[in-house]
PDB file of C-alpha atoms in Angstrom:
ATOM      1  CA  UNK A   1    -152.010 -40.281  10.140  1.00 39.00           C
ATOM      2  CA  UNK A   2    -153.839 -41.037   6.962  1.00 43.00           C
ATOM      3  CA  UNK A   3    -152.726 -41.049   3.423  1.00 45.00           C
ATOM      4  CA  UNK A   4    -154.613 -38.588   2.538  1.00 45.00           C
ATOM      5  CA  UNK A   5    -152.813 -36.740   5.528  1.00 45.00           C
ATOM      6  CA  UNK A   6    -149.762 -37.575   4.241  1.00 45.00           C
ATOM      7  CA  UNK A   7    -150.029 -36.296   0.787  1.00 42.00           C
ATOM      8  CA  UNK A   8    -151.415 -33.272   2.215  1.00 48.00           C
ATOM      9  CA  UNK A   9    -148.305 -32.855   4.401  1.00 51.00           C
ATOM     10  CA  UNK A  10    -145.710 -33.455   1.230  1.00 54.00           C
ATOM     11  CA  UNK A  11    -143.275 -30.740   1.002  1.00 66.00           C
ATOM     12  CA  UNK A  12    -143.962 -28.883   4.112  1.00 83.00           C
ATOM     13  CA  UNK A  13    -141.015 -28.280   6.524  1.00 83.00           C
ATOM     14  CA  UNK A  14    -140.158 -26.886   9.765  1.00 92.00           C
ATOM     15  CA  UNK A  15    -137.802 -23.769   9.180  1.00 93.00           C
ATOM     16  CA  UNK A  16    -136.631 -24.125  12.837  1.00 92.00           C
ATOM     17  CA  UNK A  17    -135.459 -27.798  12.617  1.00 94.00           C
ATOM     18  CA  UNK A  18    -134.274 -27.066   8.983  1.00 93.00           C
ATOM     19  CA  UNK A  19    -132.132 -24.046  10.272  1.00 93.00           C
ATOM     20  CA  UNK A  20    -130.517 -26.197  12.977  1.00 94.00           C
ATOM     21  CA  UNK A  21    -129.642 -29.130  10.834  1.00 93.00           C
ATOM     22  CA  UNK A  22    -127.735 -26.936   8.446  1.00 93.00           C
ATOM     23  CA  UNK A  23    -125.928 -25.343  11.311  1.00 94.00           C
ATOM     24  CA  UNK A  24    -125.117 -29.102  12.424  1.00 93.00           C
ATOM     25  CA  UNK A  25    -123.673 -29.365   8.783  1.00 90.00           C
ATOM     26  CA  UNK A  26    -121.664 -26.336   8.656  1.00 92.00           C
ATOM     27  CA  UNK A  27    -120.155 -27.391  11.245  1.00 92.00           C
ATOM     28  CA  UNK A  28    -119.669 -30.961  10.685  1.00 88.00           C
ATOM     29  CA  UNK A  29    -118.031 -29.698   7.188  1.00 86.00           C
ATOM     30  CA  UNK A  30    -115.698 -27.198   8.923  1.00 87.00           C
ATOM     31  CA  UNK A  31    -114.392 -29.282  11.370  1.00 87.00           C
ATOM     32  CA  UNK A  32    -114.897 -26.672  14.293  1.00 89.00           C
ATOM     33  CA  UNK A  33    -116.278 -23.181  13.553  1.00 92.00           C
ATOM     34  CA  UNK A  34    -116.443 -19.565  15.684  1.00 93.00           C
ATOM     35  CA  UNK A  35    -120.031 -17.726  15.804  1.00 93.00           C
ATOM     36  CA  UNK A  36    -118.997 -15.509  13.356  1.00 92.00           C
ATOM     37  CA  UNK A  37    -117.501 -17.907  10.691  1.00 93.00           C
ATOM     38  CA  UNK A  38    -120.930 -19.841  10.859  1.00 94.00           C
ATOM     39  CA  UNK A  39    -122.693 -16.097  10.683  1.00 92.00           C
ATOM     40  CA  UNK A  40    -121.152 -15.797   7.107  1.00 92.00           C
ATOM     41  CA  UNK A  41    -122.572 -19.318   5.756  1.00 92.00           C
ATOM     42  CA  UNK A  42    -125.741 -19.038   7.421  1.00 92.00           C
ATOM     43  CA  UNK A  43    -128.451 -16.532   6.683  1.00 91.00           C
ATOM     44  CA  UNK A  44    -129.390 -15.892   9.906  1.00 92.00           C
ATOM     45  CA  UNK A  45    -128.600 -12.725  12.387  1.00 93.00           C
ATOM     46  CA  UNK A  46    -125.691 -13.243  14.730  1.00 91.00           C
ATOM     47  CA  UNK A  47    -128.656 -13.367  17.702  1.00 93.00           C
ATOM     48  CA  UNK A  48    -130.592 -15.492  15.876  1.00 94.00           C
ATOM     49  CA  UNK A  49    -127.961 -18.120  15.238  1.00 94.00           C
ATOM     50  CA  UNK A  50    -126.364 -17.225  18.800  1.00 94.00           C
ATOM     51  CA  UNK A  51    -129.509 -18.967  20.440  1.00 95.00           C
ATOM     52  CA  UNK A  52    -129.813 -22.443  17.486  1.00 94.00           C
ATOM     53  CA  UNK A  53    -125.719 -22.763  19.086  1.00 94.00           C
ATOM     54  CA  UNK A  54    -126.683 -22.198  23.141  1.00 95.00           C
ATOM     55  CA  UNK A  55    -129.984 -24.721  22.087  1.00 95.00           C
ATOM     56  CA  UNK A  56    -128.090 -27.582  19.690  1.00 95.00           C
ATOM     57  CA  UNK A  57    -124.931 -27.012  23.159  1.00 95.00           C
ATOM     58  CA  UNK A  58    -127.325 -27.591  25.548  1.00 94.00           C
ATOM     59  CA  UNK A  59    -128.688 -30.325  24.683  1.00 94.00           C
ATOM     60  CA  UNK A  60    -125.504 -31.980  23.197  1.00 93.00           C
ATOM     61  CA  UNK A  61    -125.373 -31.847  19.660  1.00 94.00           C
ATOM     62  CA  UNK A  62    -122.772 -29.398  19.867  1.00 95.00           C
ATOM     63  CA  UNK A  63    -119.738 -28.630  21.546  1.00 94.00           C
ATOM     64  CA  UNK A  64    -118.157 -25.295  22.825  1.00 94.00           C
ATOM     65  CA  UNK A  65    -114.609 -24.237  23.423  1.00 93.00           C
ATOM     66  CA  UNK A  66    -113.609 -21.129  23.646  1.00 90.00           C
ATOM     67  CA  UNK A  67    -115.399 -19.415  21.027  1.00 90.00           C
ATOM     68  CA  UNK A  68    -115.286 -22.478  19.021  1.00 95.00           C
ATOM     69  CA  UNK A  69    -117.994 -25.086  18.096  1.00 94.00           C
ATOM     70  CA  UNK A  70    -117.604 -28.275  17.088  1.00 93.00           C
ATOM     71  CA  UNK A  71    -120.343 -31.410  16.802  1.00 92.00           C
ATOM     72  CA  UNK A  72    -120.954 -33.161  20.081  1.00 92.00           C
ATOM     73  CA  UNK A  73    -120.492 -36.420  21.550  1.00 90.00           C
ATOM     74  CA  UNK A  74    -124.227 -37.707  21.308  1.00 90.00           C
ATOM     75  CA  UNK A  75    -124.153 -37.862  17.747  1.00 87.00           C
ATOM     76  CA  UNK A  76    -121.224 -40.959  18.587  1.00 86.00           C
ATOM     77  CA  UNK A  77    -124.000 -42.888  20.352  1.00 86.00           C
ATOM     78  CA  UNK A  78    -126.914 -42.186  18.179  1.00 88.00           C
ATOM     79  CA  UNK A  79    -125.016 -43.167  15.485  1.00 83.00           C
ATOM     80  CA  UNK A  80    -124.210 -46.451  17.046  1.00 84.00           C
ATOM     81  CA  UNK A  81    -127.778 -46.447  18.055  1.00 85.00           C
ATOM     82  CA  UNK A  82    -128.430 -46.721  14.884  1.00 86.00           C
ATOM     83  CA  UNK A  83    -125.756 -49.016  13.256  1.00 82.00           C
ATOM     84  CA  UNK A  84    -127.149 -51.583  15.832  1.00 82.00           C
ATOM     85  CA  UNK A  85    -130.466 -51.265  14.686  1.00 84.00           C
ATOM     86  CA  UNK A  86    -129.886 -51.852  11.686  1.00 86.00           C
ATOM     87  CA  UNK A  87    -130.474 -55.668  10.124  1.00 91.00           C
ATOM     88  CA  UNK A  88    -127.691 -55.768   7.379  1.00 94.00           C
ATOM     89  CA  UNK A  89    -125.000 -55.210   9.920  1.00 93.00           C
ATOM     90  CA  UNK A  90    -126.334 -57.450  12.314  1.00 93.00           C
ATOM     91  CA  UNK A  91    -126.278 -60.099   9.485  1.00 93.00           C
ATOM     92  CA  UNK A  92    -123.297 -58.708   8.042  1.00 94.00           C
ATOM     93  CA  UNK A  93    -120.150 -57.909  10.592  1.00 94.00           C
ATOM     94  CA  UNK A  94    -118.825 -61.694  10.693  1.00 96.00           C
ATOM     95  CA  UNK A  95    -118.584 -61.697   7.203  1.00 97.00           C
ATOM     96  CA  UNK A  96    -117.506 -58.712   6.847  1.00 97.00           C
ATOM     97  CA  UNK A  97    -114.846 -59.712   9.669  1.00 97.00           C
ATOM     98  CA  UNK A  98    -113.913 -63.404   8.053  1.00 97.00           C
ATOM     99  CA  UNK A  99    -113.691 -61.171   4.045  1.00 97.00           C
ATOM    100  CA  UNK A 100    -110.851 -58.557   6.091  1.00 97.00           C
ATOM    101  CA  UNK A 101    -108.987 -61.641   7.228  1.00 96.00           C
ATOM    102  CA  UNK A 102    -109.180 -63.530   4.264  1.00 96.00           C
ATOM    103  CA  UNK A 103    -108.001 -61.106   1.790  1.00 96.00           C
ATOM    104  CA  UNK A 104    -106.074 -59.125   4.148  1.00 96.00           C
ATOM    105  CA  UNK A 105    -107.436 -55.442   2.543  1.00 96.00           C
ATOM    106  CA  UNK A 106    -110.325 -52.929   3.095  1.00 94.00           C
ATOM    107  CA  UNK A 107    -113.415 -54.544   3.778  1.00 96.00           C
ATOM    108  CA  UNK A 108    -116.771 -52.196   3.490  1.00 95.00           C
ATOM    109  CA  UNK A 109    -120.551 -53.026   3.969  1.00 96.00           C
ATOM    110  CA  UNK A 110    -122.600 -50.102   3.188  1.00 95.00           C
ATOM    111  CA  UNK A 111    -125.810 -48.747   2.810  1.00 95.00           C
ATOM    112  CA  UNK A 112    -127.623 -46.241   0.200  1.00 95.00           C
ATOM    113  CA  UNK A 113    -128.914 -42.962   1.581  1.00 92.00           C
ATOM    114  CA  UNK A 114    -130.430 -40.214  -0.039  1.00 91.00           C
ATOM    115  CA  UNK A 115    -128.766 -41.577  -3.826  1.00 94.00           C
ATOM    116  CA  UNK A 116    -125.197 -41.804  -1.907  1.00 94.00           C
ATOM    117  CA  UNK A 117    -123.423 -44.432  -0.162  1.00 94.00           C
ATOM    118  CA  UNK A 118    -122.750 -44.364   3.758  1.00 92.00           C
ATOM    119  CA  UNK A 119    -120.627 -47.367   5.745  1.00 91.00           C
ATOM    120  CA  UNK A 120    -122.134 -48.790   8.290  1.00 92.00           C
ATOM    121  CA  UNK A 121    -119.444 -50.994   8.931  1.00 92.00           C
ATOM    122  CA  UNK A 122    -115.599 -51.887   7.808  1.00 92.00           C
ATOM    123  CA  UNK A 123    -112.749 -54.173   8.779  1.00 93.00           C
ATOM    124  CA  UNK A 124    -108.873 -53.450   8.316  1.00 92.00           C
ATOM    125  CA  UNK A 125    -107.024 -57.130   6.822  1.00 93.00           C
ATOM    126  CA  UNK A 126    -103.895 -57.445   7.647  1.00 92.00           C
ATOM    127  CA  UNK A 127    -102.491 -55.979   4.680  1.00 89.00           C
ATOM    128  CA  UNK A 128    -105.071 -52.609   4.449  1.00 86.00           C
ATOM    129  CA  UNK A 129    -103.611 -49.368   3.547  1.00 81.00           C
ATOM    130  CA  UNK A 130    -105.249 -46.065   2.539  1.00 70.00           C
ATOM    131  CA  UNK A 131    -106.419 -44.819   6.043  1.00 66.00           C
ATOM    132  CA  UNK A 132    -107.264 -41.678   5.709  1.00 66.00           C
ATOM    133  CA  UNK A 133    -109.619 -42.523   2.630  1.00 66.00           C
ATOM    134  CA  UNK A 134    -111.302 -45.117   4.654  1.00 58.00           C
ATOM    135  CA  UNK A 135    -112.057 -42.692   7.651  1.00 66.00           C
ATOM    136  CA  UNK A 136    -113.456 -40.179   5.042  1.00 65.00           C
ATOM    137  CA  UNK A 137    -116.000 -43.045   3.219  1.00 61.00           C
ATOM    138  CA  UNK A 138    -116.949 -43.253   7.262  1.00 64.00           C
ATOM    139  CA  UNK A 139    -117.397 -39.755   7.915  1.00 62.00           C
ATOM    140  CA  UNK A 140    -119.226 -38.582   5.065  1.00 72.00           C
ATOM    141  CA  UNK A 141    -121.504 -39.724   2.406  1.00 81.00           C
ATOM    142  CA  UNK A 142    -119.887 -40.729  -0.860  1.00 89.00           C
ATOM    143  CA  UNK A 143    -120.921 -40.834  -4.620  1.00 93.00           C
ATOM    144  CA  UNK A 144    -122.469 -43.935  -5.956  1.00 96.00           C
ATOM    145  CA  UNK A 145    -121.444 -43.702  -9.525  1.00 97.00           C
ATOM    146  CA  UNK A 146    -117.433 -44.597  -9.105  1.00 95.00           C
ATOM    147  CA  UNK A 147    -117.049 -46.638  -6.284  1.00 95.00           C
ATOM    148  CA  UNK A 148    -117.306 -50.880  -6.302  1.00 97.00           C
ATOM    149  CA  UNK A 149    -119.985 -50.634  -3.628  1.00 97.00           C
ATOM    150  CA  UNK A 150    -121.586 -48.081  -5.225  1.00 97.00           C
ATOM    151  CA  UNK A 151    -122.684 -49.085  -8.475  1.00 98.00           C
ATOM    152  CA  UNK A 152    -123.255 -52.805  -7.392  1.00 98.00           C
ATOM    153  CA  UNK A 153    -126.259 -51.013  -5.530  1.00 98.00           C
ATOM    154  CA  UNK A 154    -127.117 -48.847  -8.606  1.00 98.00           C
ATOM    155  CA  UNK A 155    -127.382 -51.939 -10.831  1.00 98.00           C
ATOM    156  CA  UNK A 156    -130.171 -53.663  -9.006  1.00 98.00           C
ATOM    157  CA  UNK A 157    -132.215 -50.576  -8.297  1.00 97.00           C
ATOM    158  CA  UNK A 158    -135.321 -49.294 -10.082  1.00 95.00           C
ATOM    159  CA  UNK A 159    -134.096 -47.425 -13.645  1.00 94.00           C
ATOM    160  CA  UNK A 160    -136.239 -44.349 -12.516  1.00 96.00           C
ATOM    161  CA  UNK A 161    -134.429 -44.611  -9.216  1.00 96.00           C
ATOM    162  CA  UNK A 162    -131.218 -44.709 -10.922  1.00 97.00           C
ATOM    163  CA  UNK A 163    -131.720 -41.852 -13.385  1.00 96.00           C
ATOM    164  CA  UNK A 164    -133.239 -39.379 -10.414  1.00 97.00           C
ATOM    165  CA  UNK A 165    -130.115 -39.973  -8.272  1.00 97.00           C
ATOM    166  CA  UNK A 166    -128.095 -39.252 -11.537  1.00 96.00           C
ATOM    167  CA  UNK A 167    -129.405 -35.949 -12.234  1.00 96.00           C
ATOM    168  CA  UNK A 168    -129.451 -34.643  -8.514  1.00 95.00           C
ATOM    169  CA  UNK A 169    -126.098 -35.960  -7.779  1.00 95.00           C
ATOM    170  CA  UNK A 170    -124.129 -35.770 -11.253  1.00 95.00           C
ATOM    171  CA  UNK A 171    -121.489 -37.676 -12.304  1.00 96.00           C
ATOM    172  CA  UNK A 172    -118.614 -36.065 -11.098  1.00 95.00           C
ATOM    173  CA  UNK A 173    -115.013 -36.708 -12.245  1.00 95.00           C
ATOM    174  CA  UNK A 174    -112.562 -38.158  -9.557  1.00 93.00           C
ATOM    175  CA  UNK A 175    -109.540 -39.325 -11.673  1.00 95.00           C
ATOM    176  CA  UNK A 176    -109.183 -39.807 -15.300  1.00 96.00           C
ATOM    177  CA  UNK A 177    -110.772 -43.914 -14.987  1.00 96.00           C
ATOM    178  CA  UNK A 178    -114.077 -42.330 -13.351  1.00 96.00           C
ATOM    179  CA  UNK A 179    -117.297 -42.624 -15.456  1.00 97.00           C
ATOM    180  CA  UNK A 180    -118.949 -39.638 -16.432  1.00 96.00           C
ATOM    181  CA  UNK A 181    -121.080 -40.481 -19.263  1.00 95.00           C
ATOM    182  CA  UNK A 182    -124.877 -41.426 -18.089  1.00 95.00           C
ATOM    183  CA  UNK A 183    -124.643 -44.398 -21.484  1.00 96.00           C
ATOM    184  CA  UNK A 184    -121.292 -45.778 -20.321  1.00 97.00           C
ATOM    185  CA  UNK A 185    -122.610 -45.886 -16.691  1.00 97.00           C
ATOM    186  CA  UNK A 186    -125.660 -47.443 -17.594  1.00 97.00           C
ATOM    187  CA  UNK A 187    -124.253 -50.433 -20.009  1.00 97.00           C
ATOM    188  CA  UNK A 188    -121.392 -51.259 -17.157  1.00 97.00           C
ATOM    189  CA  UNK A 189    -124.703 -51.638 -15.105  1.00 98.00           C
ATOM    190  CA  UNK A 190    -125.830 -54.083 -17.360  1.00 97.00           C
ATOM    191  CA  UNK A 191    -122.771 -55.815 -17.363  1.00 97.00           C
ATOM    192  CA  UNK A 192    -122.918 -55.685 -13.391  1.00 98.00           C
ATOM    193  CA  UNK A 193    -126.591 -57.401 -13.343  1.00 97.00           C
ATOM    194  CA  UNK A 194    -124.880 -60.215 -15.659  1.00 97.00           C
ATOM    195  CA  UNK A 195    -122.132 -60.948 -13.715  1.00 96.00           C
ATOM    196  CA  UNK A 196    -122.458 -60.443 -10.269  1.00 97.00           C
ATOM    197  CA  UNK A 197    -120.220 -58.351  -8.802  1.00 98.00           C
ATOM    198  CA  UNK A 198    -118.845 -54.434  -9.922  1.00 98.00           C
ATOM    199  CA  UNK A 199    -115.115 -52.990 -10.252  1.00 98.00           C
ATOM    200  CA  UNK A 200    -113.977 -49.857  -9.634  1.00 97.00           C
ATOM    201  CA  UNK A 201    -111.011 -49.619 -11.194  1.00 96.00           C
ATOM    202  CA  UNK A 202    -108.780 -46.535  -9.930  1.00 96.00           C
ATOM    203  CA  UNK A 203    -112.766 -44.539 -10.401  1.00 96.00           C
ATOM    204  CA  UNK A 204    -112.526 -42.710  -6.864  1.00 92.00           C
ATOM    205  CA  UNK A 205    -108.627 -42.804  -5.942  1.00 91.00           C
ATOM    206  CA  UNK A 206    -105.633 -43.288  -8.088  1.00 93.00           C
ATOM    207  CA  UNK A 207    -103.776 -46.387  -7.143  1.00 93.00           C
ATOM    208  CA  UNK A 208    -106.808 -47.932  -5.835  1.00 93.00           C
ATOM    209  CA  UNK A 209    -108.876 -50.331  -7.005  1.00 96.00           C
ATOM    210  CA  UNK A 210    -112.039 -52.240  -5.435  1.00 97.00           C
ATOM    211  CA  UNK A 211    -114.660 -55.130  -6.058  1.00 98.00           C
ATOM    212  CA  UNK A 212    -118.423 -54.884  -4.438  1.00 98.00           C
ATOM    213  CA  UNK A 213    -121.412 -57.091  -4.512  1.00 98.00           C
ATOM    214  CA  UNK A 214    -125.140 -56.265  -3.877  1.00 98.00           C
ATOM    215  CA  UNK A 215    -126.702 -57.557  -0.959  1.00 98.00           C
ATOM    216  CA  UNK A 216    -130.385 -58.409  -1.706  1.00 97.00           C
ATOM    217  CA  UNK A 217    -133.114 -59.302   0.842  1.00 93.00           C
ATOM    218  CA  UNK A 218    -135.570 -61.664   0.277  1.00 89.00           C
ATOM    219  CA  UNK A 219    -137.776 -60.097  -2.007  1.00 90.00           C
ATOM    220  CA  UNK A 220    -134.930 -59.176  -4.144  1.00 92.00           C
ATOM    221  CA  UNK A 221    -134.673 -55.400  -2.790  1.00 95.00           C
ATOM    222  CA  UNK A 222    -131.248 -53.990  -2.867  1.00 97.00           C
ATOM    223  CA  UNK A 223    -130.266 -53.741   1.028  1.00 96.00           C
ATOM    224  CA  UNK A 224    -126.862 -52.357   0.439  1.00 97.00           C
ATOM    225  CA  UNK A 225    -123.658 -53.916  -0.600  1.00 98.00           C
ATOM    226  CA  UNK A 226    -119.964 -55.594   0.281  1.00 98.00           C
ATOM    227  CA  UNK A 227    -116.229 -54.682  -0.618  1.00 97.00           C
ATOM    228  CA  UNK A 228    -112.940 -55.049  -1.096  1.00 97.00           C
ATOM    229  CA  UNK A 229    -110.798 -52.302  -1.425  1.00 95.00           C
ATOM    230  CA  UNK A 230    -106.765 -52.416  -2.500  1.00 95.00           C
ATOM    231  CA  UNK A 231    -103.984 -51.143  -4.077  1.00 95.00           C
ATOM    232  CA  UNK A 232    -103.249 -51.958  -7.872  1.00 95.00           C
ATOM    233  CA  UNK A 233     -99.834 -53.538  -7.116  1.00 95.00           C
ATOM    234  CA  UNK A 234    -101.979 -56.209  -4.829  1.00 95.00           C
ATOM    235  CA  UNK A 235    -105.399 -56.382  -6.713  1.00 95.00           C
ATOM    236  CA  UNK A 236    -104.841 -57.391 -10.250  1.00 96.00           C
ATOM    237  CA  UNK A 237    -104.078 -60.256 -12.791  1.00 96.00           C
ATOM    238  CA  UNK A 238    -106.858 -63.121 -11.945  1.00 97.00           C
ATOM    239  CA  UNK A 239    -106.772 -61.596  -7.552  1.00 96.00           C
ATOM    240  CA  UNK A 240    -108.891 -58.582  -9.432  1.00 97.00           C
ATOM    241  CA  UNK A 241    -110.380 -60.818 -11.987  1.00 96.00           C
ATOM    242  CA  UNK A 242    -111.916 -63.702 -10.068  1.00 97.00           C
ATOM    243  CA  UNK A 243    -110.186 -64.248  -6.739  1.00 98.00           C
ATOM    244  CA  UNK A 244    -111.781 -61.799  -5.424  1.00 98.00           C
ATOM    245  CA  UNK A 245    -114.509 -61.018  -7.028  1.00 98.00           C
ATOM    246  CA  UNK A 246    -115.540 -64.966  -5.882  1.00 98.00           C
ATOM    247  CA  UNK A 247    -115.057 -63.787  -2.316  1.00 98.00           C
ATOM    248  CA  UNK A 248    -117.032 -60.781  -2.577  1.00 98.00           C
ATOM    249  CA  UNK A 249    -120.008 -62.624  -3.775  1.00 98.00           C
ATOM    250  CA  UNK A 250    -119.663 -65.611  -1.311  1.00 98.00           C
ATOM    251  CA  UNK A 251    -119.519 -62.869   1.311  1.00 98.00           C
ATOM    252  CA  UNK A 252    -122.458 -61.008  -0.091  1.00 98.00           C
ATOM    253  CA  UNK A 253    -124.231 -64.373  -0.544  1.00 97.00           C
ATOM    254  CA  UNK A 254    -123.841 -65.379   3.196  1.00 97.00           C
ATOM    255  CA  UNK A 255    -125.315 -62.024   4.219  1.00 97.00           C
ATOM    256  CA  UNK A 256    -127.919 -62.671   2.713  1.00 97.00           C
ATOM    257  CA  UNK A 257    -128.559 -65.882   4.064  1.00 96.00           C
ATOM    258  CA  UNK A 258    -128.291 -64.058   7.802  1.00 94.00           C
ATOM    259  CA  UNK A 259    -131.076 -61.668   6.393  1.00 92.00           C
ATOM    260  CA  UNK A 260    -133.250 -65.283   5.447  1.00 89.00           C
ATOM    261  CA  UNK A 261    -132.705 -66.908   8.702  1.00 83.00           C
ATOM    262  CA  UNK A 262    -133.270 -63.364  11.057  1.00 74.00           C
ATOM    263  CA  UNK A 263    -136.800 -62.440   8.794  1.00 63.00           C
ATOM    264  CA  UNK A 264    -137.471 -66.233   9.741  1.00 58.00           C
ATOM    265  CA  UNK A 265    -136.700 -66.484  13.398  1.00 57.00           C
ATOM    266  CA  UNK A 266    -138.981 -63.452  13.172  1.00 59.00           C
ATOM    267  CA  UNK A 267    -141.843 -65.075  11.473  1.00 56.00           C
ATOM    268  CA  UNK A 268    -141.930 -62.663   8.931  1.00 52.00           C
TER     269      UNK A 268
END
């Protein structure tokens, strides 16, 4: 297709496909759902809708019980699909891996998507705690703006980039420590840039705290980033200060060294 095919094409949609991914979203966001529980979020007719659930069942996108629907089993092996496709976690798990053991907490490499931040990949230390909050970060998108991981990608993106993801996504107010002012977000970005490495200090979950570091590929593009993620009564003093911030960054550092060396086996 040519550019000029391509420009042409901007903003068009297909109102099938559209109607069956937010179907697949309802769904995913309720859990399970009945026909008639999806009928009220969806403006379709019960018939209508009736066939997108017998379709997205068929061919294993969703799952029936009862009257009940819930999302299928394929999405577990695309999404794996995927994850292995992916460069940054190929270069990434063993130091992701080695980070977990090291500090014994939360470790997190993620990616941004769409101006929010989805794991690809995390390792439990020895110590780790917080498991339900760690298998929501893996279920569902999060918010860039007050999490470690999350601004350490902000801070090496585009300004423009930065300011469109602000005003589609907001700057919504976690706890009482989460930024919500688009001026104090953008001079701790600064201060990110200059040192290295972000905090987020109880920003997303009281008694929490967590460092990240950008990962950067060779041309200096923001690829995603790496984490640490721990309670306050473990990560503070100079363990939040520089212990392991200096981990995060060697980790981030050797990731992107795996990113070097697979673009050159590659000859690209």
């Amino acid at each position: 297709m040519t550019d000029d095919a391509d420009t042409q094409n901007t903003g068009r949609r297909i109102q099938s496909v559209e109607n069956a991914c937010e179907i697949i979203e309802a769904v995913q966001e309720s859990h399970s759902a009945t026909l008639q529980e999806l009928n009220e979020r969806i403006e379709l007719s019960q018939g209508t809708l009736h066939t997108y659930l017998a379709t997205l069942t068929d061919c294993g996108f969703l799952t029936k019980d009862n009257d009940t629907y819930q999302l299928g089993f394929r999405f577990v092996t695309m999404g794996e699909h995927v994850r292995n496709e992916t460069e940054l976690y190929t270069a990434g798990q063993e130091e992701v891996d080695k980070l977990a053991d090291r500090s014994g907490e939360y470790v997190h490499l993620v990616v941004e998507n769409d101006g929010r931040e989805v794991a690809i990949y995390e390792r439990r230390g020895e110590h780790a705690v917080g498991m339900d909050y760690h298998l929501q970060l893996r279920e569902a998108p999060q918010h860039l703006h007050d999490s470690a991981s999350g601004k350490a990608i902000l801070s090496c993106l585009p300004d423009e980039r930065v300011e469109k993801i602000i005003d589609r996504e907001g700057l919504s107010r976690q706890t009482q420590h989460t930024i919500t002012d688009r001026e104090t977000l953008y001079d701790e970005l600064k201060t990110i840039q200059q040192r290295g490495f972000a905090t987020n200090d109880e920003e997303e979950i009281r008694g929490l705290r967590a460092i990240g570091a950008p990962i950067l590929d060779n041309d200096g593009t923001v690829v995603g980033a790496v984490s640490v993620t721990a309670p306050t009564s473990r990560l503070k003093g100079s363990r939040f200060d520089t212990e392991i911030p200096e981990m995060v960054m060697e980790a981030a550092n050797l990731i992107e060294v795996n990113l070097e060396m697979t673009s050159f086996d590659r000859g690209t």
